[in-house]
Coordinates of C-alpha atoms in Angstrom, one line a residue:
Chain U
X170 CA -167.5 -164.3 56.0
X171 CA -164.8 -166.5 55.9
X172 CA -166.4 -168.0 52.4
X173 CA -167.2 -164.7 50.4
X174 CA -163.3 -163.9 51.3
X175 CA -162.4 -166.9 49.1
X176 CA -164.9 -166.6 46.8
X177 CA -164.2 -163.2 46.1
X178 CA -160.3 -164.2 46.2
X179 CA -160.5 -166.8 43.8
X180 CA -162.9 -165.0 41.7
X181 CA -160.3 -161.9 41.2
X182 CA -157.4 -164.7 41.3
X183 CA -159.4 -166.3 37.5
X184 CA -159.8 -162.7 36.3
X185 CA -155.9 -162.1 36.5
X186 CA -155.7 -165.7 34.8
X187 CA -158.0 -164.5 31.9
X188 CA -156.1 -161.3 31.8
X189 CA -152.7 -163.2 31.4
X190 CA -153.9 -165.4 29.0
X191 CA -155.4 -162.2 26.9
X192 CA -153.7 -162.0 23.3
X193 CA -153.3 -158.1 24.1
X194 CA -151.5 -158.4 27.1
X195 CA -149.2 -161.6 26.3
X196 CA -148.4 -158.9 22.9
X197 CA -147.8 -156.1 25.6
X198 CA -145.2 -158.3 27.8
X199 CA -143.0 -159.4 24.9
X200 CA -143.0 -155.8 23.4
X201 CA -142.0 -154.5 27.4
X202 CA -139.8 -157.6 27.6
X203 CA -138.0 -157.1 24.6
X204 CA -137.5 -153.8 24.9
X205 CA -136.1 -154.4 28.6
X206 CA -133.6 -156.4 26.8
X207 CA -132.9 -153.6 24.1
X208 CA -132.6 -151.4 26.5
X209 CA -130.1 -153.3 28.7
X210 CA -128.1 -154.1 25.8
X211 CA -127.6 -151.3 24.5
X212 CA -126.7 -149.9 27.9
X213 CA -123.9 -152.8 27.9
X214 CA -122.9 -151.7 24.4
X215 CA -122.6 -148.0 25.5
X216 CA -120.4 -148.9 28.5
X217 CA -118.4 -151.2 26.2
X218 CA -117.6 -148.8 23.8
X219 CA -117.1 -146.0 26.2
X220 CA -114.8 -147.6 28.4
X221 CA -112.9 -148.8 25.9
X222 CA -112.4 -145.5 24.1
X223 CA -111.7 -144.1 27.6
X224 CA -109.0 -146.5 28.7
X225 CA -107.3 -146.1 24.9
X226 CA -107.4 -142.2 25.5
X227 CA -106.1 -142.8 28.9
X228 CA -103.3 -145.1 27.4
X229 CA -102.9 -142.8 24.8
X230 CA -102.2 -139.7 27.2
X231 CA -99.7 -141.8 29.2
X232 CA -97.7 -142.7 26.2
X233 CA -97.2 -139.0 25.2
X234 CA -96.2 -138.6 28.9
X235 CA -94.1 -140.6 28.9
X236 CA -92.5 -139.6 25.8
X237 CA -92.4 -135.7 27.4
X238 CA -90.7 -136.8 30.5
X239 CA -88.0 -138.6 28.5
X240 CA -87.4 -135.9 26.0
X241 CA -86.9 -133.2 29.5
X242 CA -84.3 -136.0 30.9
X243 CA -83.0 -135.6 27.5
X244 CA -82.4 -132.0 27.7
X245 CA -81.1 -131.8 31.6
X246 CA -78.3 -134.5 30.9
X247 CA -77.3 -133.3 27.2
X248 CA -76.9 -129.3 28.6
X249 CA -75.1 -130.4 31.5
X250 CA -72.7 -132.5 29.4
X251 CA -72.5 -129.8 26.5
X252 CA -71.8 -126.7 29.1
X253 CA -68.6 -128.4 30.7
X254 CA -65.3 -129.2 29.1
X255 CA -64.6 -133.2 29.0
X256 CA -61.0 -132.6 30.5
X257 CA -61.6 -130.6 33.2
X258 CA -65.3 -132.7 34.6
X259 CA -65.1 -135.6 36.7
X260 CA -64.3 -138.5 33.9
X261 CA -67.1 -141.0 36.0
X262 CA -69.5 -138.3 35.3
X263 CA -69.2 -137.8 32.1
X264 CA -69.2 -141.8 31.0
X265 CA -72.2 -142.0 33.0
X266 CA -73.3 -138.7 30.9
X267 CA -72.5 -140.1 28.0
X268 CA -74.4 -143.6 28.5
X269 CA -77.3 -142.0 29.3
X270 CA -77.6 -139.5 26.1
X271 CA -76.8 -142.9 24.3
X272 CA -79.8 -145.1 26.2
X273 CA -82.0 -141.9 26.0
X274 CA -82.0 -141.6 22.2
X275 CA -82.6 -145.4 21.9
X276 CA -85.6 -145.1 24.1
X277 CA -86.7 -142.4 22.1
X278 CA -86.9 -143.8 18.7
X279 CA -88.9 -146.5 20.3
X280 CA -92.1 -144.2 20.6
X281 CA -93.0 -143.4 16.9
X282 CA -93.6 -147.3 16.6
X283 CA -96.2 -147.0 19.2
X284 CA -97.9 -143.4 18.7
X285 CA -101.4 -144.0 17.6
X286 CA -101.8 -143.5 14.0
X287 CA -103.7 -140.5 13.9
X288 CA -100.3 -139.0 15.8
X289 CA -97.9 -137.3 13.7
X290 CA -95.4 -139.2 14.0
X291 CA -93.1 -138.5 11.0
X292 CA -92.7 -134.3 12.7
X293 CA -91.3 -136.4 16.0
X294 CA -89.5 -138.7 14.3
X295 CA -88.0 -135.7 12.4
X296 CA -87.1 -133.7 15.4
X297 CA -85.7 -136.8 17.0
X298 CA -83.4 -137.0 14.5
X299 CA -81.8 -133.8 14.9
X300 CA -81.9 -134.3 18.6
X301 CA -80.0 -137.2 17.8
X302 CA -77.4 -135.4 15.5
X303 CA -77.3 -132.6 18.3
X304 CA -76.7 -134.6 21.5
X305 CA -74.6 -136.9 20.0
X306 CA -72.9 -134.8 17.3
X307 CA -69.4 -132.8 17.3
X308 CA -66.5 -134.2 19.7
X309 CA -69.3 -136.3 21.2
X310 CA -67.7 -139.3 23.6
X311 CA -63.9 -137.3 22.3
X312 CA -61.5 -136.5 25.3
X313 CA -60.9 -133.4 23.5
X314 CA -64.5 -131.9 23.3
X315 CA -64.5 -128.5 24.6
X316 CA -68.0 -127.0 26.3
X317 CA -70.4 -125.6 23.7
X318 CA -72.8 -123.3 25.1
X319 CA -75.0 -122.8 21.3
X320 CA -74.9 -126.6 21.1
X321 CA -76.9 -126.5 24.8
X322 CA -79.1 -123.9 23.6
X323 CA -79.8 -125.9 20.4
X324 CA -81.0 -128.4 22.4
X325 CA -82.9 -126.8 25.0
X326 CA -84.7 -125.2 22.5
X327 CA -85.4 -128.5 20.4
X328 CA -86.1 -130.0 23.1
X329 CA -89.1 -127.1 24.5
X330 CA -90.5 -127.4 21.2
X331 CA -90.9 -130.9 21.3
X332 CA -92.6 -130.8 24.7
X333 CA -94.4 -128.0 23.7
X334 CA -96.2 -130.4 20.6
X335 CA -96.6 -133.3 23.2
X336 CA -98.5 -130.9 25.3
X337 CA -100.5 -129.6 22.3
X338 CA -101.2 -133.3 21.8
X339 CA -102.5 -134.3 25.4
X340 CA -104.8 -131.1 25.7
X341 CA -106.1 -131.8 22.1
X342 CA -107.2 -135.0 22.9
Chain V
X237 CA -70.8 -160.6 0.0
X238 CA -68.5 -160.5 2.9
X239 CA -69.6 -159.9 6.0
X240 CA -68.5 -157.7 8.9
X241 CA -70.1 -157.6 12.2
X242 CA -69.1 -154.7 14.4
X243 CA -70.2 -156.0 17.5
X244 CA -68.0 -159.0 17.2
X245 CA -65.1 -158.3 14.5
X246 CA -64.5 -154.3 15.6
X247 CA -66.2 -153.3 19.4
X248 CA -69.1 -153.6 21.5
X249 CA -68.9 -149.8 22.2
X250 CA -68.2 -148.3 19.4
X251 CA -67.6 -144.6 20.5
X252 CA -65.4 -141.5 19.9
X253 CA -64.4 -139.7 16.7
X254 CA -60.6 -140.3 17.0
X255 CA -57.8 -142.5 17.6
X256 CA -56.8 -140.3 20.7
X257 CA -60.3 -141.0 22.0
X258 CA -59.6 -144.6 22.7
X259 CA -60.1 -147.9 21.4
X260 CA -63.4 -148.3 19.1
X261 CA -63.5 -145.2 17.3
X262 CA -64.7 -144.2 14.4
X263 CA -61.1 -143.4 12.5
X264 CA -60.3 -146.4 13.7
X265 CA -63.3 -148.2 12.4
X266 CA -62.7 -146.1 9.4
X267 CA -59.1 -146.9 8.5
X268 CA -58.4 -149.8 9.7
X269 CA -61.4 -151.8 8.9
X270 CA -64.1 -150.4 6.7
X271 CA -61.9 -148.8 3.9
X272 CA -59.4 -151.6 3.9
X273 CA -62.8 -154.2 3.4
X274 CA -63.8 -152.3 0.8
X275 CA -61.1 -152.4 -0.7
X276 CA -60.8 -155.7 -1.0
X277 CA -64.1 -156.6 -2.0
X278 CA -64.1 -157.7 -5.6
X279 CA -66.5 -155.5 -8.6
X280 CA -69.8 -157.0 -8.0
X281 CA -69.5 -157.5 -4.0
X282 CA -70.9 -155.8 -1.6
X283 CA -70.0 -155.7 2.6
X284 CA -72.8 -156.7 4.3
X285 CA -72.1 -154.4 7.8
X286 CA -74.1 -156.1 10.6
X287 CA -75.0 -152.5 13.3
X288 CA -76.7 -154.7 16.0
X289 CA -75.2 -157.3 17.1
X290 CA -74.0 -156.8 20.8
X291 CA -73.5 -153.3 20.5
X292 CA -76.5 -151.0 22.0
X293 CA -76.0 -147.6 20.1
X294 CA -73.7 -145.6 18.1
X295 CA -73.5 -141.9 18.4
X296 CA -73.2 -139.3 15.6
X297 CA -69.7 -138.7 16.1
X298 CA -68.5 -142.0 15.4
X299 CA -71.5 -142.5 12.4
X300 CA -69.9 -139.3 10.6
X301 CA -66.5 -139.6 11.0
X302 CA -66.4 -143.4 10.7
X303 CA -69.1 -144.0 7.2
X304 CA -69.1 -140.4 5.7
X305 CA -65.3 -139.6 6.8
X306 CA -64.8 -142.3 3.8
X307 CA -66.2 -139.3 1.7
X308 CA -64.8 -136.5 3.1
X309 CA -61.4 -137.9 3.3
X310 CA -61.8 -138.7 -0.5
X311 CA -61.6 -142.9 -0.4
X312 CA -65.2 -143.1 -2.0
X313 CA -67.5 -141.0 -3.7
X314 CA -71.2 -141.3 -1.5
X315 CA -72.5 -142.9 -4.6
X316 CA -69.9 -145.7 -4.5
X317 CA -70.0 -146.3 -1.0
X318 CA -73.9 -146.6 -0.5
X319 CA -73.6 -149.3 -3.4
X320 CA -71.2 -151.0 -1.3
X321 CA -72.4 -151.4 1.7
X322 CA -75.5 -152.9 3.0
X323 CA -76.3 -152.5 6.5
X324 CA -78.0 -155.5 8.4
X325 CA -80.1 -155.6 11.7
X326 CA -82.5 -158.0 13.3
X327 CA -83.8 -155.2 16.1
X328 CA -85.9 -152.6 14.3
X329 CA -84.3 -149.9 16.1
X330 CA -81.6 -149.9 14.3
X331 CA -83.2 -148.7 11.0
X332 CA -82.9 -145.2 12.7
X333 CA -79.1 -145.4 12.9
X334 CA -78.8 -146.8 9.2
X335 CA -80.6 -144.2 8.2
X336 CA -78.7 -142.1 10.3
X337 CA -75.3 -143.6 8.3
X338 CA -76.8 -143.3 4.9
X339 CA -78.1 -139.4 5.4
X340 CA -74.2 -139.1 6.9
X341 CA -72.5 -140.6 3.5
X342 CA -75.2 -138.6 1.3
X343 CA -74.7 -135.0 3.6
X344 CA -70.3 -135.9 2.9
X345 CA -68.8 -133.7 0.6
X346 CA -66.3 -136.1 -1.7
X347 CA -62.3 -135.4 -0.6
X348 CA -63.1 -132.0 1.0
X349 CA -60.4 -132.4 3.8
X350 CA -57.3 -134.2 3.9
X351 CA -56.8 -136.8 6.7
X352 CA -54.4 -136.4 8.9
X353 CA -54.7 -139.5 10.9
X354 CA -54.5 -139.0 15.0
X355 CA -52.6 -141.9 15.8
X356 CA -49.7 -140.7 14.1
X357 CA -50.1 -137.0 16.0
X358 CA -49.7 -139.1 19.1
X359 CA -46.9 -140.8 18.2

Protein backbone atom coordinates (compact mmCIF):
# COMPACT_ATOMS: atom_id res chain seq x y z
CA UNK A 1 0.00 0.00 0.00
CA UNK A 2 2.64 1.80 1.50
CA UNK A 3 4.58 1.44 -2.12
CA UNK A 4 1.83 2.44 -4.73
CA UNK A 5 1.49 5.66 -2.22
CA UNK A 6 5.08 6.58 -3.35
CA UNK A 7 4.87 5.45 -6.57
CA UNK A 8 1.97 7.24 -7.36
CA UNK A 9 3.50 10.35 -5.36
CA UNK A 10 6.58 10.43 -7.14
CA UNK A 11 4.92 9.72 -10.34
CA UNK A 12 2.50 13.03 -10.00
CA UNK A 13 5.75 14.75 -8.26
CA UNK A 14 7.81 14.09 -12.31
CA UNK A 15 4.54 15.22 -14.08
CA UNK A 16 4.64 18.73 -12.17
CA UNK A 17 8.56 18.57 -13.07
CA UNK A 18 7.65 18.12 -16.80
CA UNK A 19 4.95 20.67 -16.48
CA UNK A 20 7.48 23.29 -15.00
CA UNK A 21 9.93 22.67 -17.39
CA UNK A 22 7.14 23.08 -20.37
CA UNK A 23 8.12 26.10 -22.81
CA UNK A 24 4.29 27.18 -22.41
CA UNK A 25 4.18 27.38 -18.85
CA UNK A 26 7.83 28.86 -18.14
CA UNK A 27 6.17 31.73 -21.14
CA UNK A 28 2.96 31.81 -18.83
CA UNK A 29 4.99 32.66 -15.46
CA UNK A 30 7.18 35.42 -16.84
CA UNK A 31 4.11 37.04 -18.64
CA UNK A 32 2.04 36.59 -14.80
CA UNK A 33 5.35 37.62 -13.30
CA UNK A 34 5.94 40.50 -15.10
CA UNK A 35 2.74 41.71 -15.13
CA UNK A 36 2.69 41.22 -11.12
CA UNK A 37 5.48 43.71 -11.32
CA UNK A 38 3.66 46.12 -13.74
CA UNK A 39 1.02 46.03 -11.78
CA UNK A 40 2.76 46.72 -8.49
CA UNK A 41 4.57 49.49 -9.98
CA UNK A 42 2.22 51.21 -11.26
CA UNK A 43 0.28 50.98 -8.04
CA UNK A 44 3.53 52.67 -6.37
CA UNK A 45 3.52 55.22 -9.16
CA UNK A 46 -0.22 56.01 -8.55
CA UNK A 47 0.26 56.47 -4.86
CA UNK A 48 3.34 58.52 -5.61
CA UNK A 49 1.83 60.92 -7.66
CA UNK A 50 -1.34 61.11 -5.72
CA UNK A 51 0.04 61.76 -2.51
CA UNK A 52 2.13 64.08 -3.72
CA UNK A 53 -0.49 66.12 -5.49
CA UNK A 54 -2.54 65.73 -2.34
CA UNK A 55 -0.01 67.00 0.22
CA UNK A 56 0.76 70.07 -2.38
CA UNK A 57 -3.07 70.80 -2.49
CA UNK A 58 -3.07 70.46 1.22
CA UNK A 59 0.00 72.79 1.53
CA UNK A 60 -1.51 74.84 -0.95
CA UNK A 61 -4.89 75.32 1.10
CA UNK A 62 -2.95 76.05 4.30
CA UNK A 63 -1.06 78.83 2.64
CA UNK A 64 -4.25 80.70 1.53
CA UNK A 65 -5.29 80.14 5.14
CA UNK A 66 -3.01 81.46 6.43
CA UNK A 67 -2.95 84.38 4.26
CA UNK A 68 -7.04 84.90 5.19
CA UNK A 69 -6.48 84.83 8.85
CA UNK A 70 -3.75 87.46 8.59
CA UNK A 71 -5.64 89.76 6.31
CA UNK A 72 -9.00 89.43 9.20
CA UNK A 73 -6.20 90.39 11.98
CA UNK A 74 -5.48 93.07 9.57
CA UNK A 75 -8.89 94.46 9.50
CA UNK A 76 -9.75 93.99 13.53
CA UNK A 77 -6.59 96.03 14.55
CA UNK A 78 -6.62 98.72 11.53
CA UNK A 79 -10.67 99.57 12.40
CA UNK A 80 -10.05 99.65 15.92
CA UNK A 81 -7.10 102.13 15.45
CA UNK A 82 -8.94 104.14 12.69
CA UNK A 83 -12.42 104.49 14.86
CA UNK A 84 -10.58 106.19 17.96
CA UNK A 85 -8.80 109.50 18.19
CA UNK A 86 -4.88 109.18 18.89
CA UNK A 87 -5.19 111.84 21.77
CA UNK A 88 -7.82 110.66 23.58
CA UNK A 89 -6.80 106.32 23.40
CA UNK A 90 -4.51 104.93 25.75
CA UNK A 91 -0.90 105.94 24.12
CA UNK A 92 0.47 102.01 24.98
CA UNK A 93 -2.42 100.86 22.88
CA UNK A 94 -2.06 102.57 20.14
CA UNK A 95 2.07 101.95 19.73
CA UNK A 96 1.20 98.50 20.12
CA UNK A 97 -1.65 99.29 17.38
CA UNK A 98 0.53 100.86 15.36
CA UNK A 99 3.41 98.05 15.40
CA UNK A 100 1.21 95.50 14.61
CA UNK A 101 -0.44 97.28 11.36
CA UNK A 102 3.30 97.78 10.55
CA UNK A 103 4.48 93.86 11.19
CA UNK A 104 1.00 92.85 9.55
CA UNK A 105 1.63 94.50 6.15
CA UNK A 106 5.26 93.08 6.15
CA UNK A 107 3.92 89.63 6.64
CA UNK A 108 1.61 90.21 3.99
CA UNK A 109 3.74 91.08 1.11
CA UNK A 110 5.57 87.92 1.97
CA UNK A 111 2.70 85.64 0.51
CA UNK A 112 2.75 86.56 -3.28
CA UNK A 113 6.43 85.15 -3.24
CA UNK A 114 4.98 81.87 -2.19
CA UNK A 115 1.43 81.61 -3.93
CA UNK A 116 1.67 78.87 -6.42
CA UNK A 117 1.96 80.06 -9.81
CA UNK A 118 -1.27 79.26 -11.24
CA UNK A 119 -2.52 81.83 -8.21
CA UNK A 120 -3.22 85.27 -9.21
CA UNK A 121 -1.06 86.78 -7.54
CA UNK A 122 -0.54 90.19 -9.15
CA UNK A 123 -4.87 90.96 -8.11
CA UNK A 124 -3.46 90.29 -4.21
CA UNK A 125 -0.47 91.98 -4.63
CA UNK A 126 -2.69 94.83 -5.99
CA UNK A 127 -5.14 94.92 -3.22
CA UNK A 128 -2.28 94.69 -0.76
CA UNK A 129 -1.09 97.68 -1.90
CA UNK A 130 -3.99 99.79 -1.28
CA UNK A 131 -4.41 97.97 2.05
CA UNK A 132 -1.12 99.18 2.61
CA UNK A 133 -1.86 102.90 1.51
CA UNK A 134 -5.17 102.63 3.66
CA UNK A 135 -3.90 101.24 6.95
CA UNK A 136 -0.92 103.07 6.91
CA UNK A 137 -2.07 106.21 5.05
CA UNK A 138 -3.34 109.83 6.39
CA UNK A 139 -2.00 110.97 9.98
CA UNK A 140 -0.88 107.39 10.37
CA UNK A 141 1.74 107.02 13.62
CA UNK A 142 0.81 111.33 13.91
CA UNK A 143 -0.28 112.46 17.54
CA UNK A 144 -2.67 114.55 15.85
CA UNK A 145 -4.78 111.88 13.78
CA UNK A 146 -8.29 112.30 14.46
CA UNK A 147 -10.77 108.92 14.15
CA UNK A 148 -11.88 108.25 10.53
CA UNK A 149 -14.89 106.20 10.37
CA UNK A 150 -14.76 105.92 5.98
CA UNK A 151 -11.07 105.13 6.36
CA UNK A 152 -12.47 101.90 8.72
CA UNK A 153 -15.02 101.18 6.30
CA UNK A 154 -12.49 101.30 3.44
CA UNK A 155 -10.78 98.76 5.00
CA UNK A 156 -13.32 96.51 6.18
CA UNK A 157 -14.54 96.38 2.99
CA UNK A 158 -11.04 95.75 1.24
CA UNK A 159 -10.30 93.62 3.49
CA UNK A 160 -13.92 91.22 2.97
CA UNK A 161 -13.10 91.27 -0.49
CA UNK A 162 -9.90 89.95 -0.17
CA UNK A 163 -11.12 87.13 2.04
CA UNK A 164 -13.84 86.66 -0.08
CA UNK A 165 -11.16 85.77 -3.29
CA UNK A 166 -9.08 83.58 -0.71
CA UNK A 167 -12.25 81.69 -0.13
CA UNK A 168 -13.14 81.55 -3.78
CA UNK A 169 -9.58 80.09 -4.12
CA UNK A 170 -9.74 77.26 -1.40
CA UNK A 171 -13.25 76.03 -2.62
CA UNK A 172 -11.92 76.13 -6.21
CA UNK A 173 -9.24 73.98 -5.55
CA UNK B 1 27.18 108.32 -5.68
CA UNK B 2 26.72 109.19 -2.10
CA UNK B 3 25.22 107.08 0.08
CA UNK B 4 22.62 107.47 2.81
CA UNK B 5 21.53 104.75 4.96
CA UNK B 6 18.31 105.49 6.92
CA UNK B 7 18.62 102.92 9.33
CA UNK B 8 21.97 104.15 10.53
CA UNK B 9 22.44 107.96 9.37
CA UNK B 10 18.49 109.11 10.10
CA UNK B 11 16.32 106.32 12.45
CA UNK B 12 15.57 102.83 13.08
CA UNK B 13 11.87 103.76 13.25
CA UNK B 14 11.17 105.89 10.86
CA UNK B 15 7.55 106.98 11.61
CA UNK B 16 5.08 109.92 11.72
CA UNK B 17 4.36 112.62 9.08
CA UNK B 18 5.46 115.69 11.12
CA UNK B 19 7.97 117.18 13.27
CA UNK B 20 5.26 117.39 16.14
CA UNK B 21 4.99 113.66 15.76
CA UNK B 22 8.45 113.01 17.22
CA UNK B 23 11.79 112.22 16.30
CA UNK B 24 12.10 110.19 12.76
CA UNK B 25 9.54 111.67 10.78
CA UNK B 26 9.09 112.14 7.55
CA UNK B 27 9.41 116.23 7.32
CA UNK B 28 12.18 115.61 9.21
CA UNK B 29 13.68 113.06 6.92
CA UNK B 30 12.51 115.38 4.29
CA UNK B 31 14.11 118.69 5.24
CA UNK B 32 16.70 118.04 7.03
CA UNK B 33 18.24 115.19 5.26
CA UNK B 34 17.01 114.15 1.84
CA UNK B 35 16.52 117.59 0.18
CA UNK B 36 19.67 119.01 1.68
CA UNK B 37 21.63 115.65 0.06
CA UNK B 38 20.25 116.34 -2.96
CA UNK B 39 21.22 119.26 -3.01
CA UNK B 40 24.45 118.76 -2.73
CA UNK B 41 25.03 116.09 -4.93
CA UNK B 42 26.95 117.21 -7.98
CA UNK B 43 25.07 116.92 -11.98
CA UNK B 44 25.81 113.44 -12.70
CA UNK B 45 25.36 111.92 -9.01
CA UNK B 46 22.93 110.13 -7.85
CA UNK B 47 21.94 109.25 -3.72
CA UNK B 48 22.02 105.83 -3.40
CA UNK B 49 19.09 105.68 -0.26
CA UNK B 50 19.70 102.32 1.50
CA UNK B 51 15.47 101.34 3.03
CA UNK B 52 16.59 98.19 4.90
CA UNK B 53 19.10 98.35 6.96
CA UNK B 54 17.97 98.02 10.60
CA UNK B 55 14.77 99.45 10.11
CA UNK B 56 11.66 96.87 9.79
CA UNK B 57 8.97 98.95 7.84
CA UNK B 58 7.98 102.40 6.85
CA UNK B 59 4.40 103.36 6.70
CA UNK B 60 2.64 105.48 4.04
CA UNK B 61 2.55 108.51 5.94
CA UNK B 62 6.12 108.98 6.38
CA UNK B 63 6.74 107.48 2.40
CA UNK B 64 4.41 110.46 1.11
CA UNK B 65 5.20 113.14 3.12
CA UNK B 66 8.97 112.37 3.36
CA UNK B 67 9.85 111.25 -0.83
CA UNK B 68 6.77 112.81 -2.66
CA UNK B 69 6.44 115.91 -0.05
CA UNK B 70 9.79 116.82 -2.09
CA UNK B 71 7.27 117.32 -5.03
CA UNK B 72 4.42 118.69 -3.57
CA UNK B 73 6.35 121.17 -1.59
CA UNK B 74 8.01 122.22 -4.99
CA UNK B 75 12.03 121.21 -4.29
CA UNK B 76 11.87 118.69 -7.23
CA UNK B 77 9.86 117.92 -10.08
CA UNK B 78 8.99 113.78 -9.83
CA UNK B 79 11.04 113.38 -12.92
CA UNK B 80 14.19 114.93 -11.23
CA UNK B 81 13.90 113.21 -8.13
CA UNK B 82 13.29 109.52 -9.45
CA UNK B 83 16.64 110.31 -11.46
CA UNK B 84 18.17 111.07 -8.28
CA UNK B 85 17.65 108.64 -6.19
CA UNK B 86 18.23 105.04 -6.22
CA UNK B 87 16.88 102.95 -3.57
CA UNK B 88 18.94 99.93 -2.33
CA UNK B 89 17.88 96.72 -0.27
CA UNK B 90 19.34 93.31 0.32
CA UNK B 91 15.83 91.78 1.80
CA UNK B 92 13.41 91.42 -1.04
CA UNK B 93 10.63 92.75 0.84
CA UNK B 94 11.59 95.85 0.52
CA UNK B 95 10.93 96.15 -3.25
CA UNK B 96 7.23 96.65 -2.09
CA UNK B 97 8.07 99.82 -0.21
CA UNK B 98 10.31 101.27 -3.14
CA UNK B 99 7.75 100.80 -5.20
CA UNK B 100 5.58 102.14 -2.76
CA UNK B 101 8.07 105.49 -2.78
CA UNK B 102 8.34 105.65 -6.47
CA UNK B 103 4.34 105.39 -7.17
CA UNK B 104 4.33 108.21 -4.07
CA UNK B 105 6.91 110.66 -6.08
CA UNK B 106 5.02 109.77 -9.55
CA UNK B 107 1.17 110.27 -7.78
CA UNK B 108 2.94 114.14 -6.26
CA UNK B 109 1.69 116.97 -7.94
CA UNK B 110 4.93 119.48 -8.45
CA UNK B 111 4.74 122.63 -5.78
CA UNK B 112 1.01 122.19 -5.18
CA UNK B 113 1.16 123.30 -1.44
CA UNK B 114 3.38 125.52 0.30
CA UNK B 115 5.27 124.10 3.32
CA UNK B 116 4.79 125.41 6.32
CA UNK B 117 7.20 123.50 8.40
CA UNK B 118 5.80 122.17 11.99
CA UNK B 119 8.69 122.69 13.99
CA UNK B 120 8.51 126.26 13.60
CA UNK B 121 4.46 126.14 14.58
CA UNK B 122 5.80 124.60 17.75
CA UNK B 123 8.10 126.91 18.51
Amino acid sequence: MFIQDDYFYAFELVKSCDLLNSVELQDNMIVSITAAIVGAFSAYLFNFFHWRKETKLIKKNELLKSAYNHILEMENISIDYWTVDTASANKNVITKQEIKIKCLIRILIKYPRLFPNSFDKKDFENMVDDLYELCTGGDFESSKRKKCDKTALNISLLCAEIRLNLTKIIFNT
Amino acid sequence: MAIFNIGKEFSQDPSGRYYTDGPGSGEEFREDYLVPKINQLSENEILEIIIDDEVEAYGSSFISEGFAGAVKYGYFTADFLLNKIKIKYKNPDYSFFEKRIFSHIKKAAYNSAVYRSTKKNNE
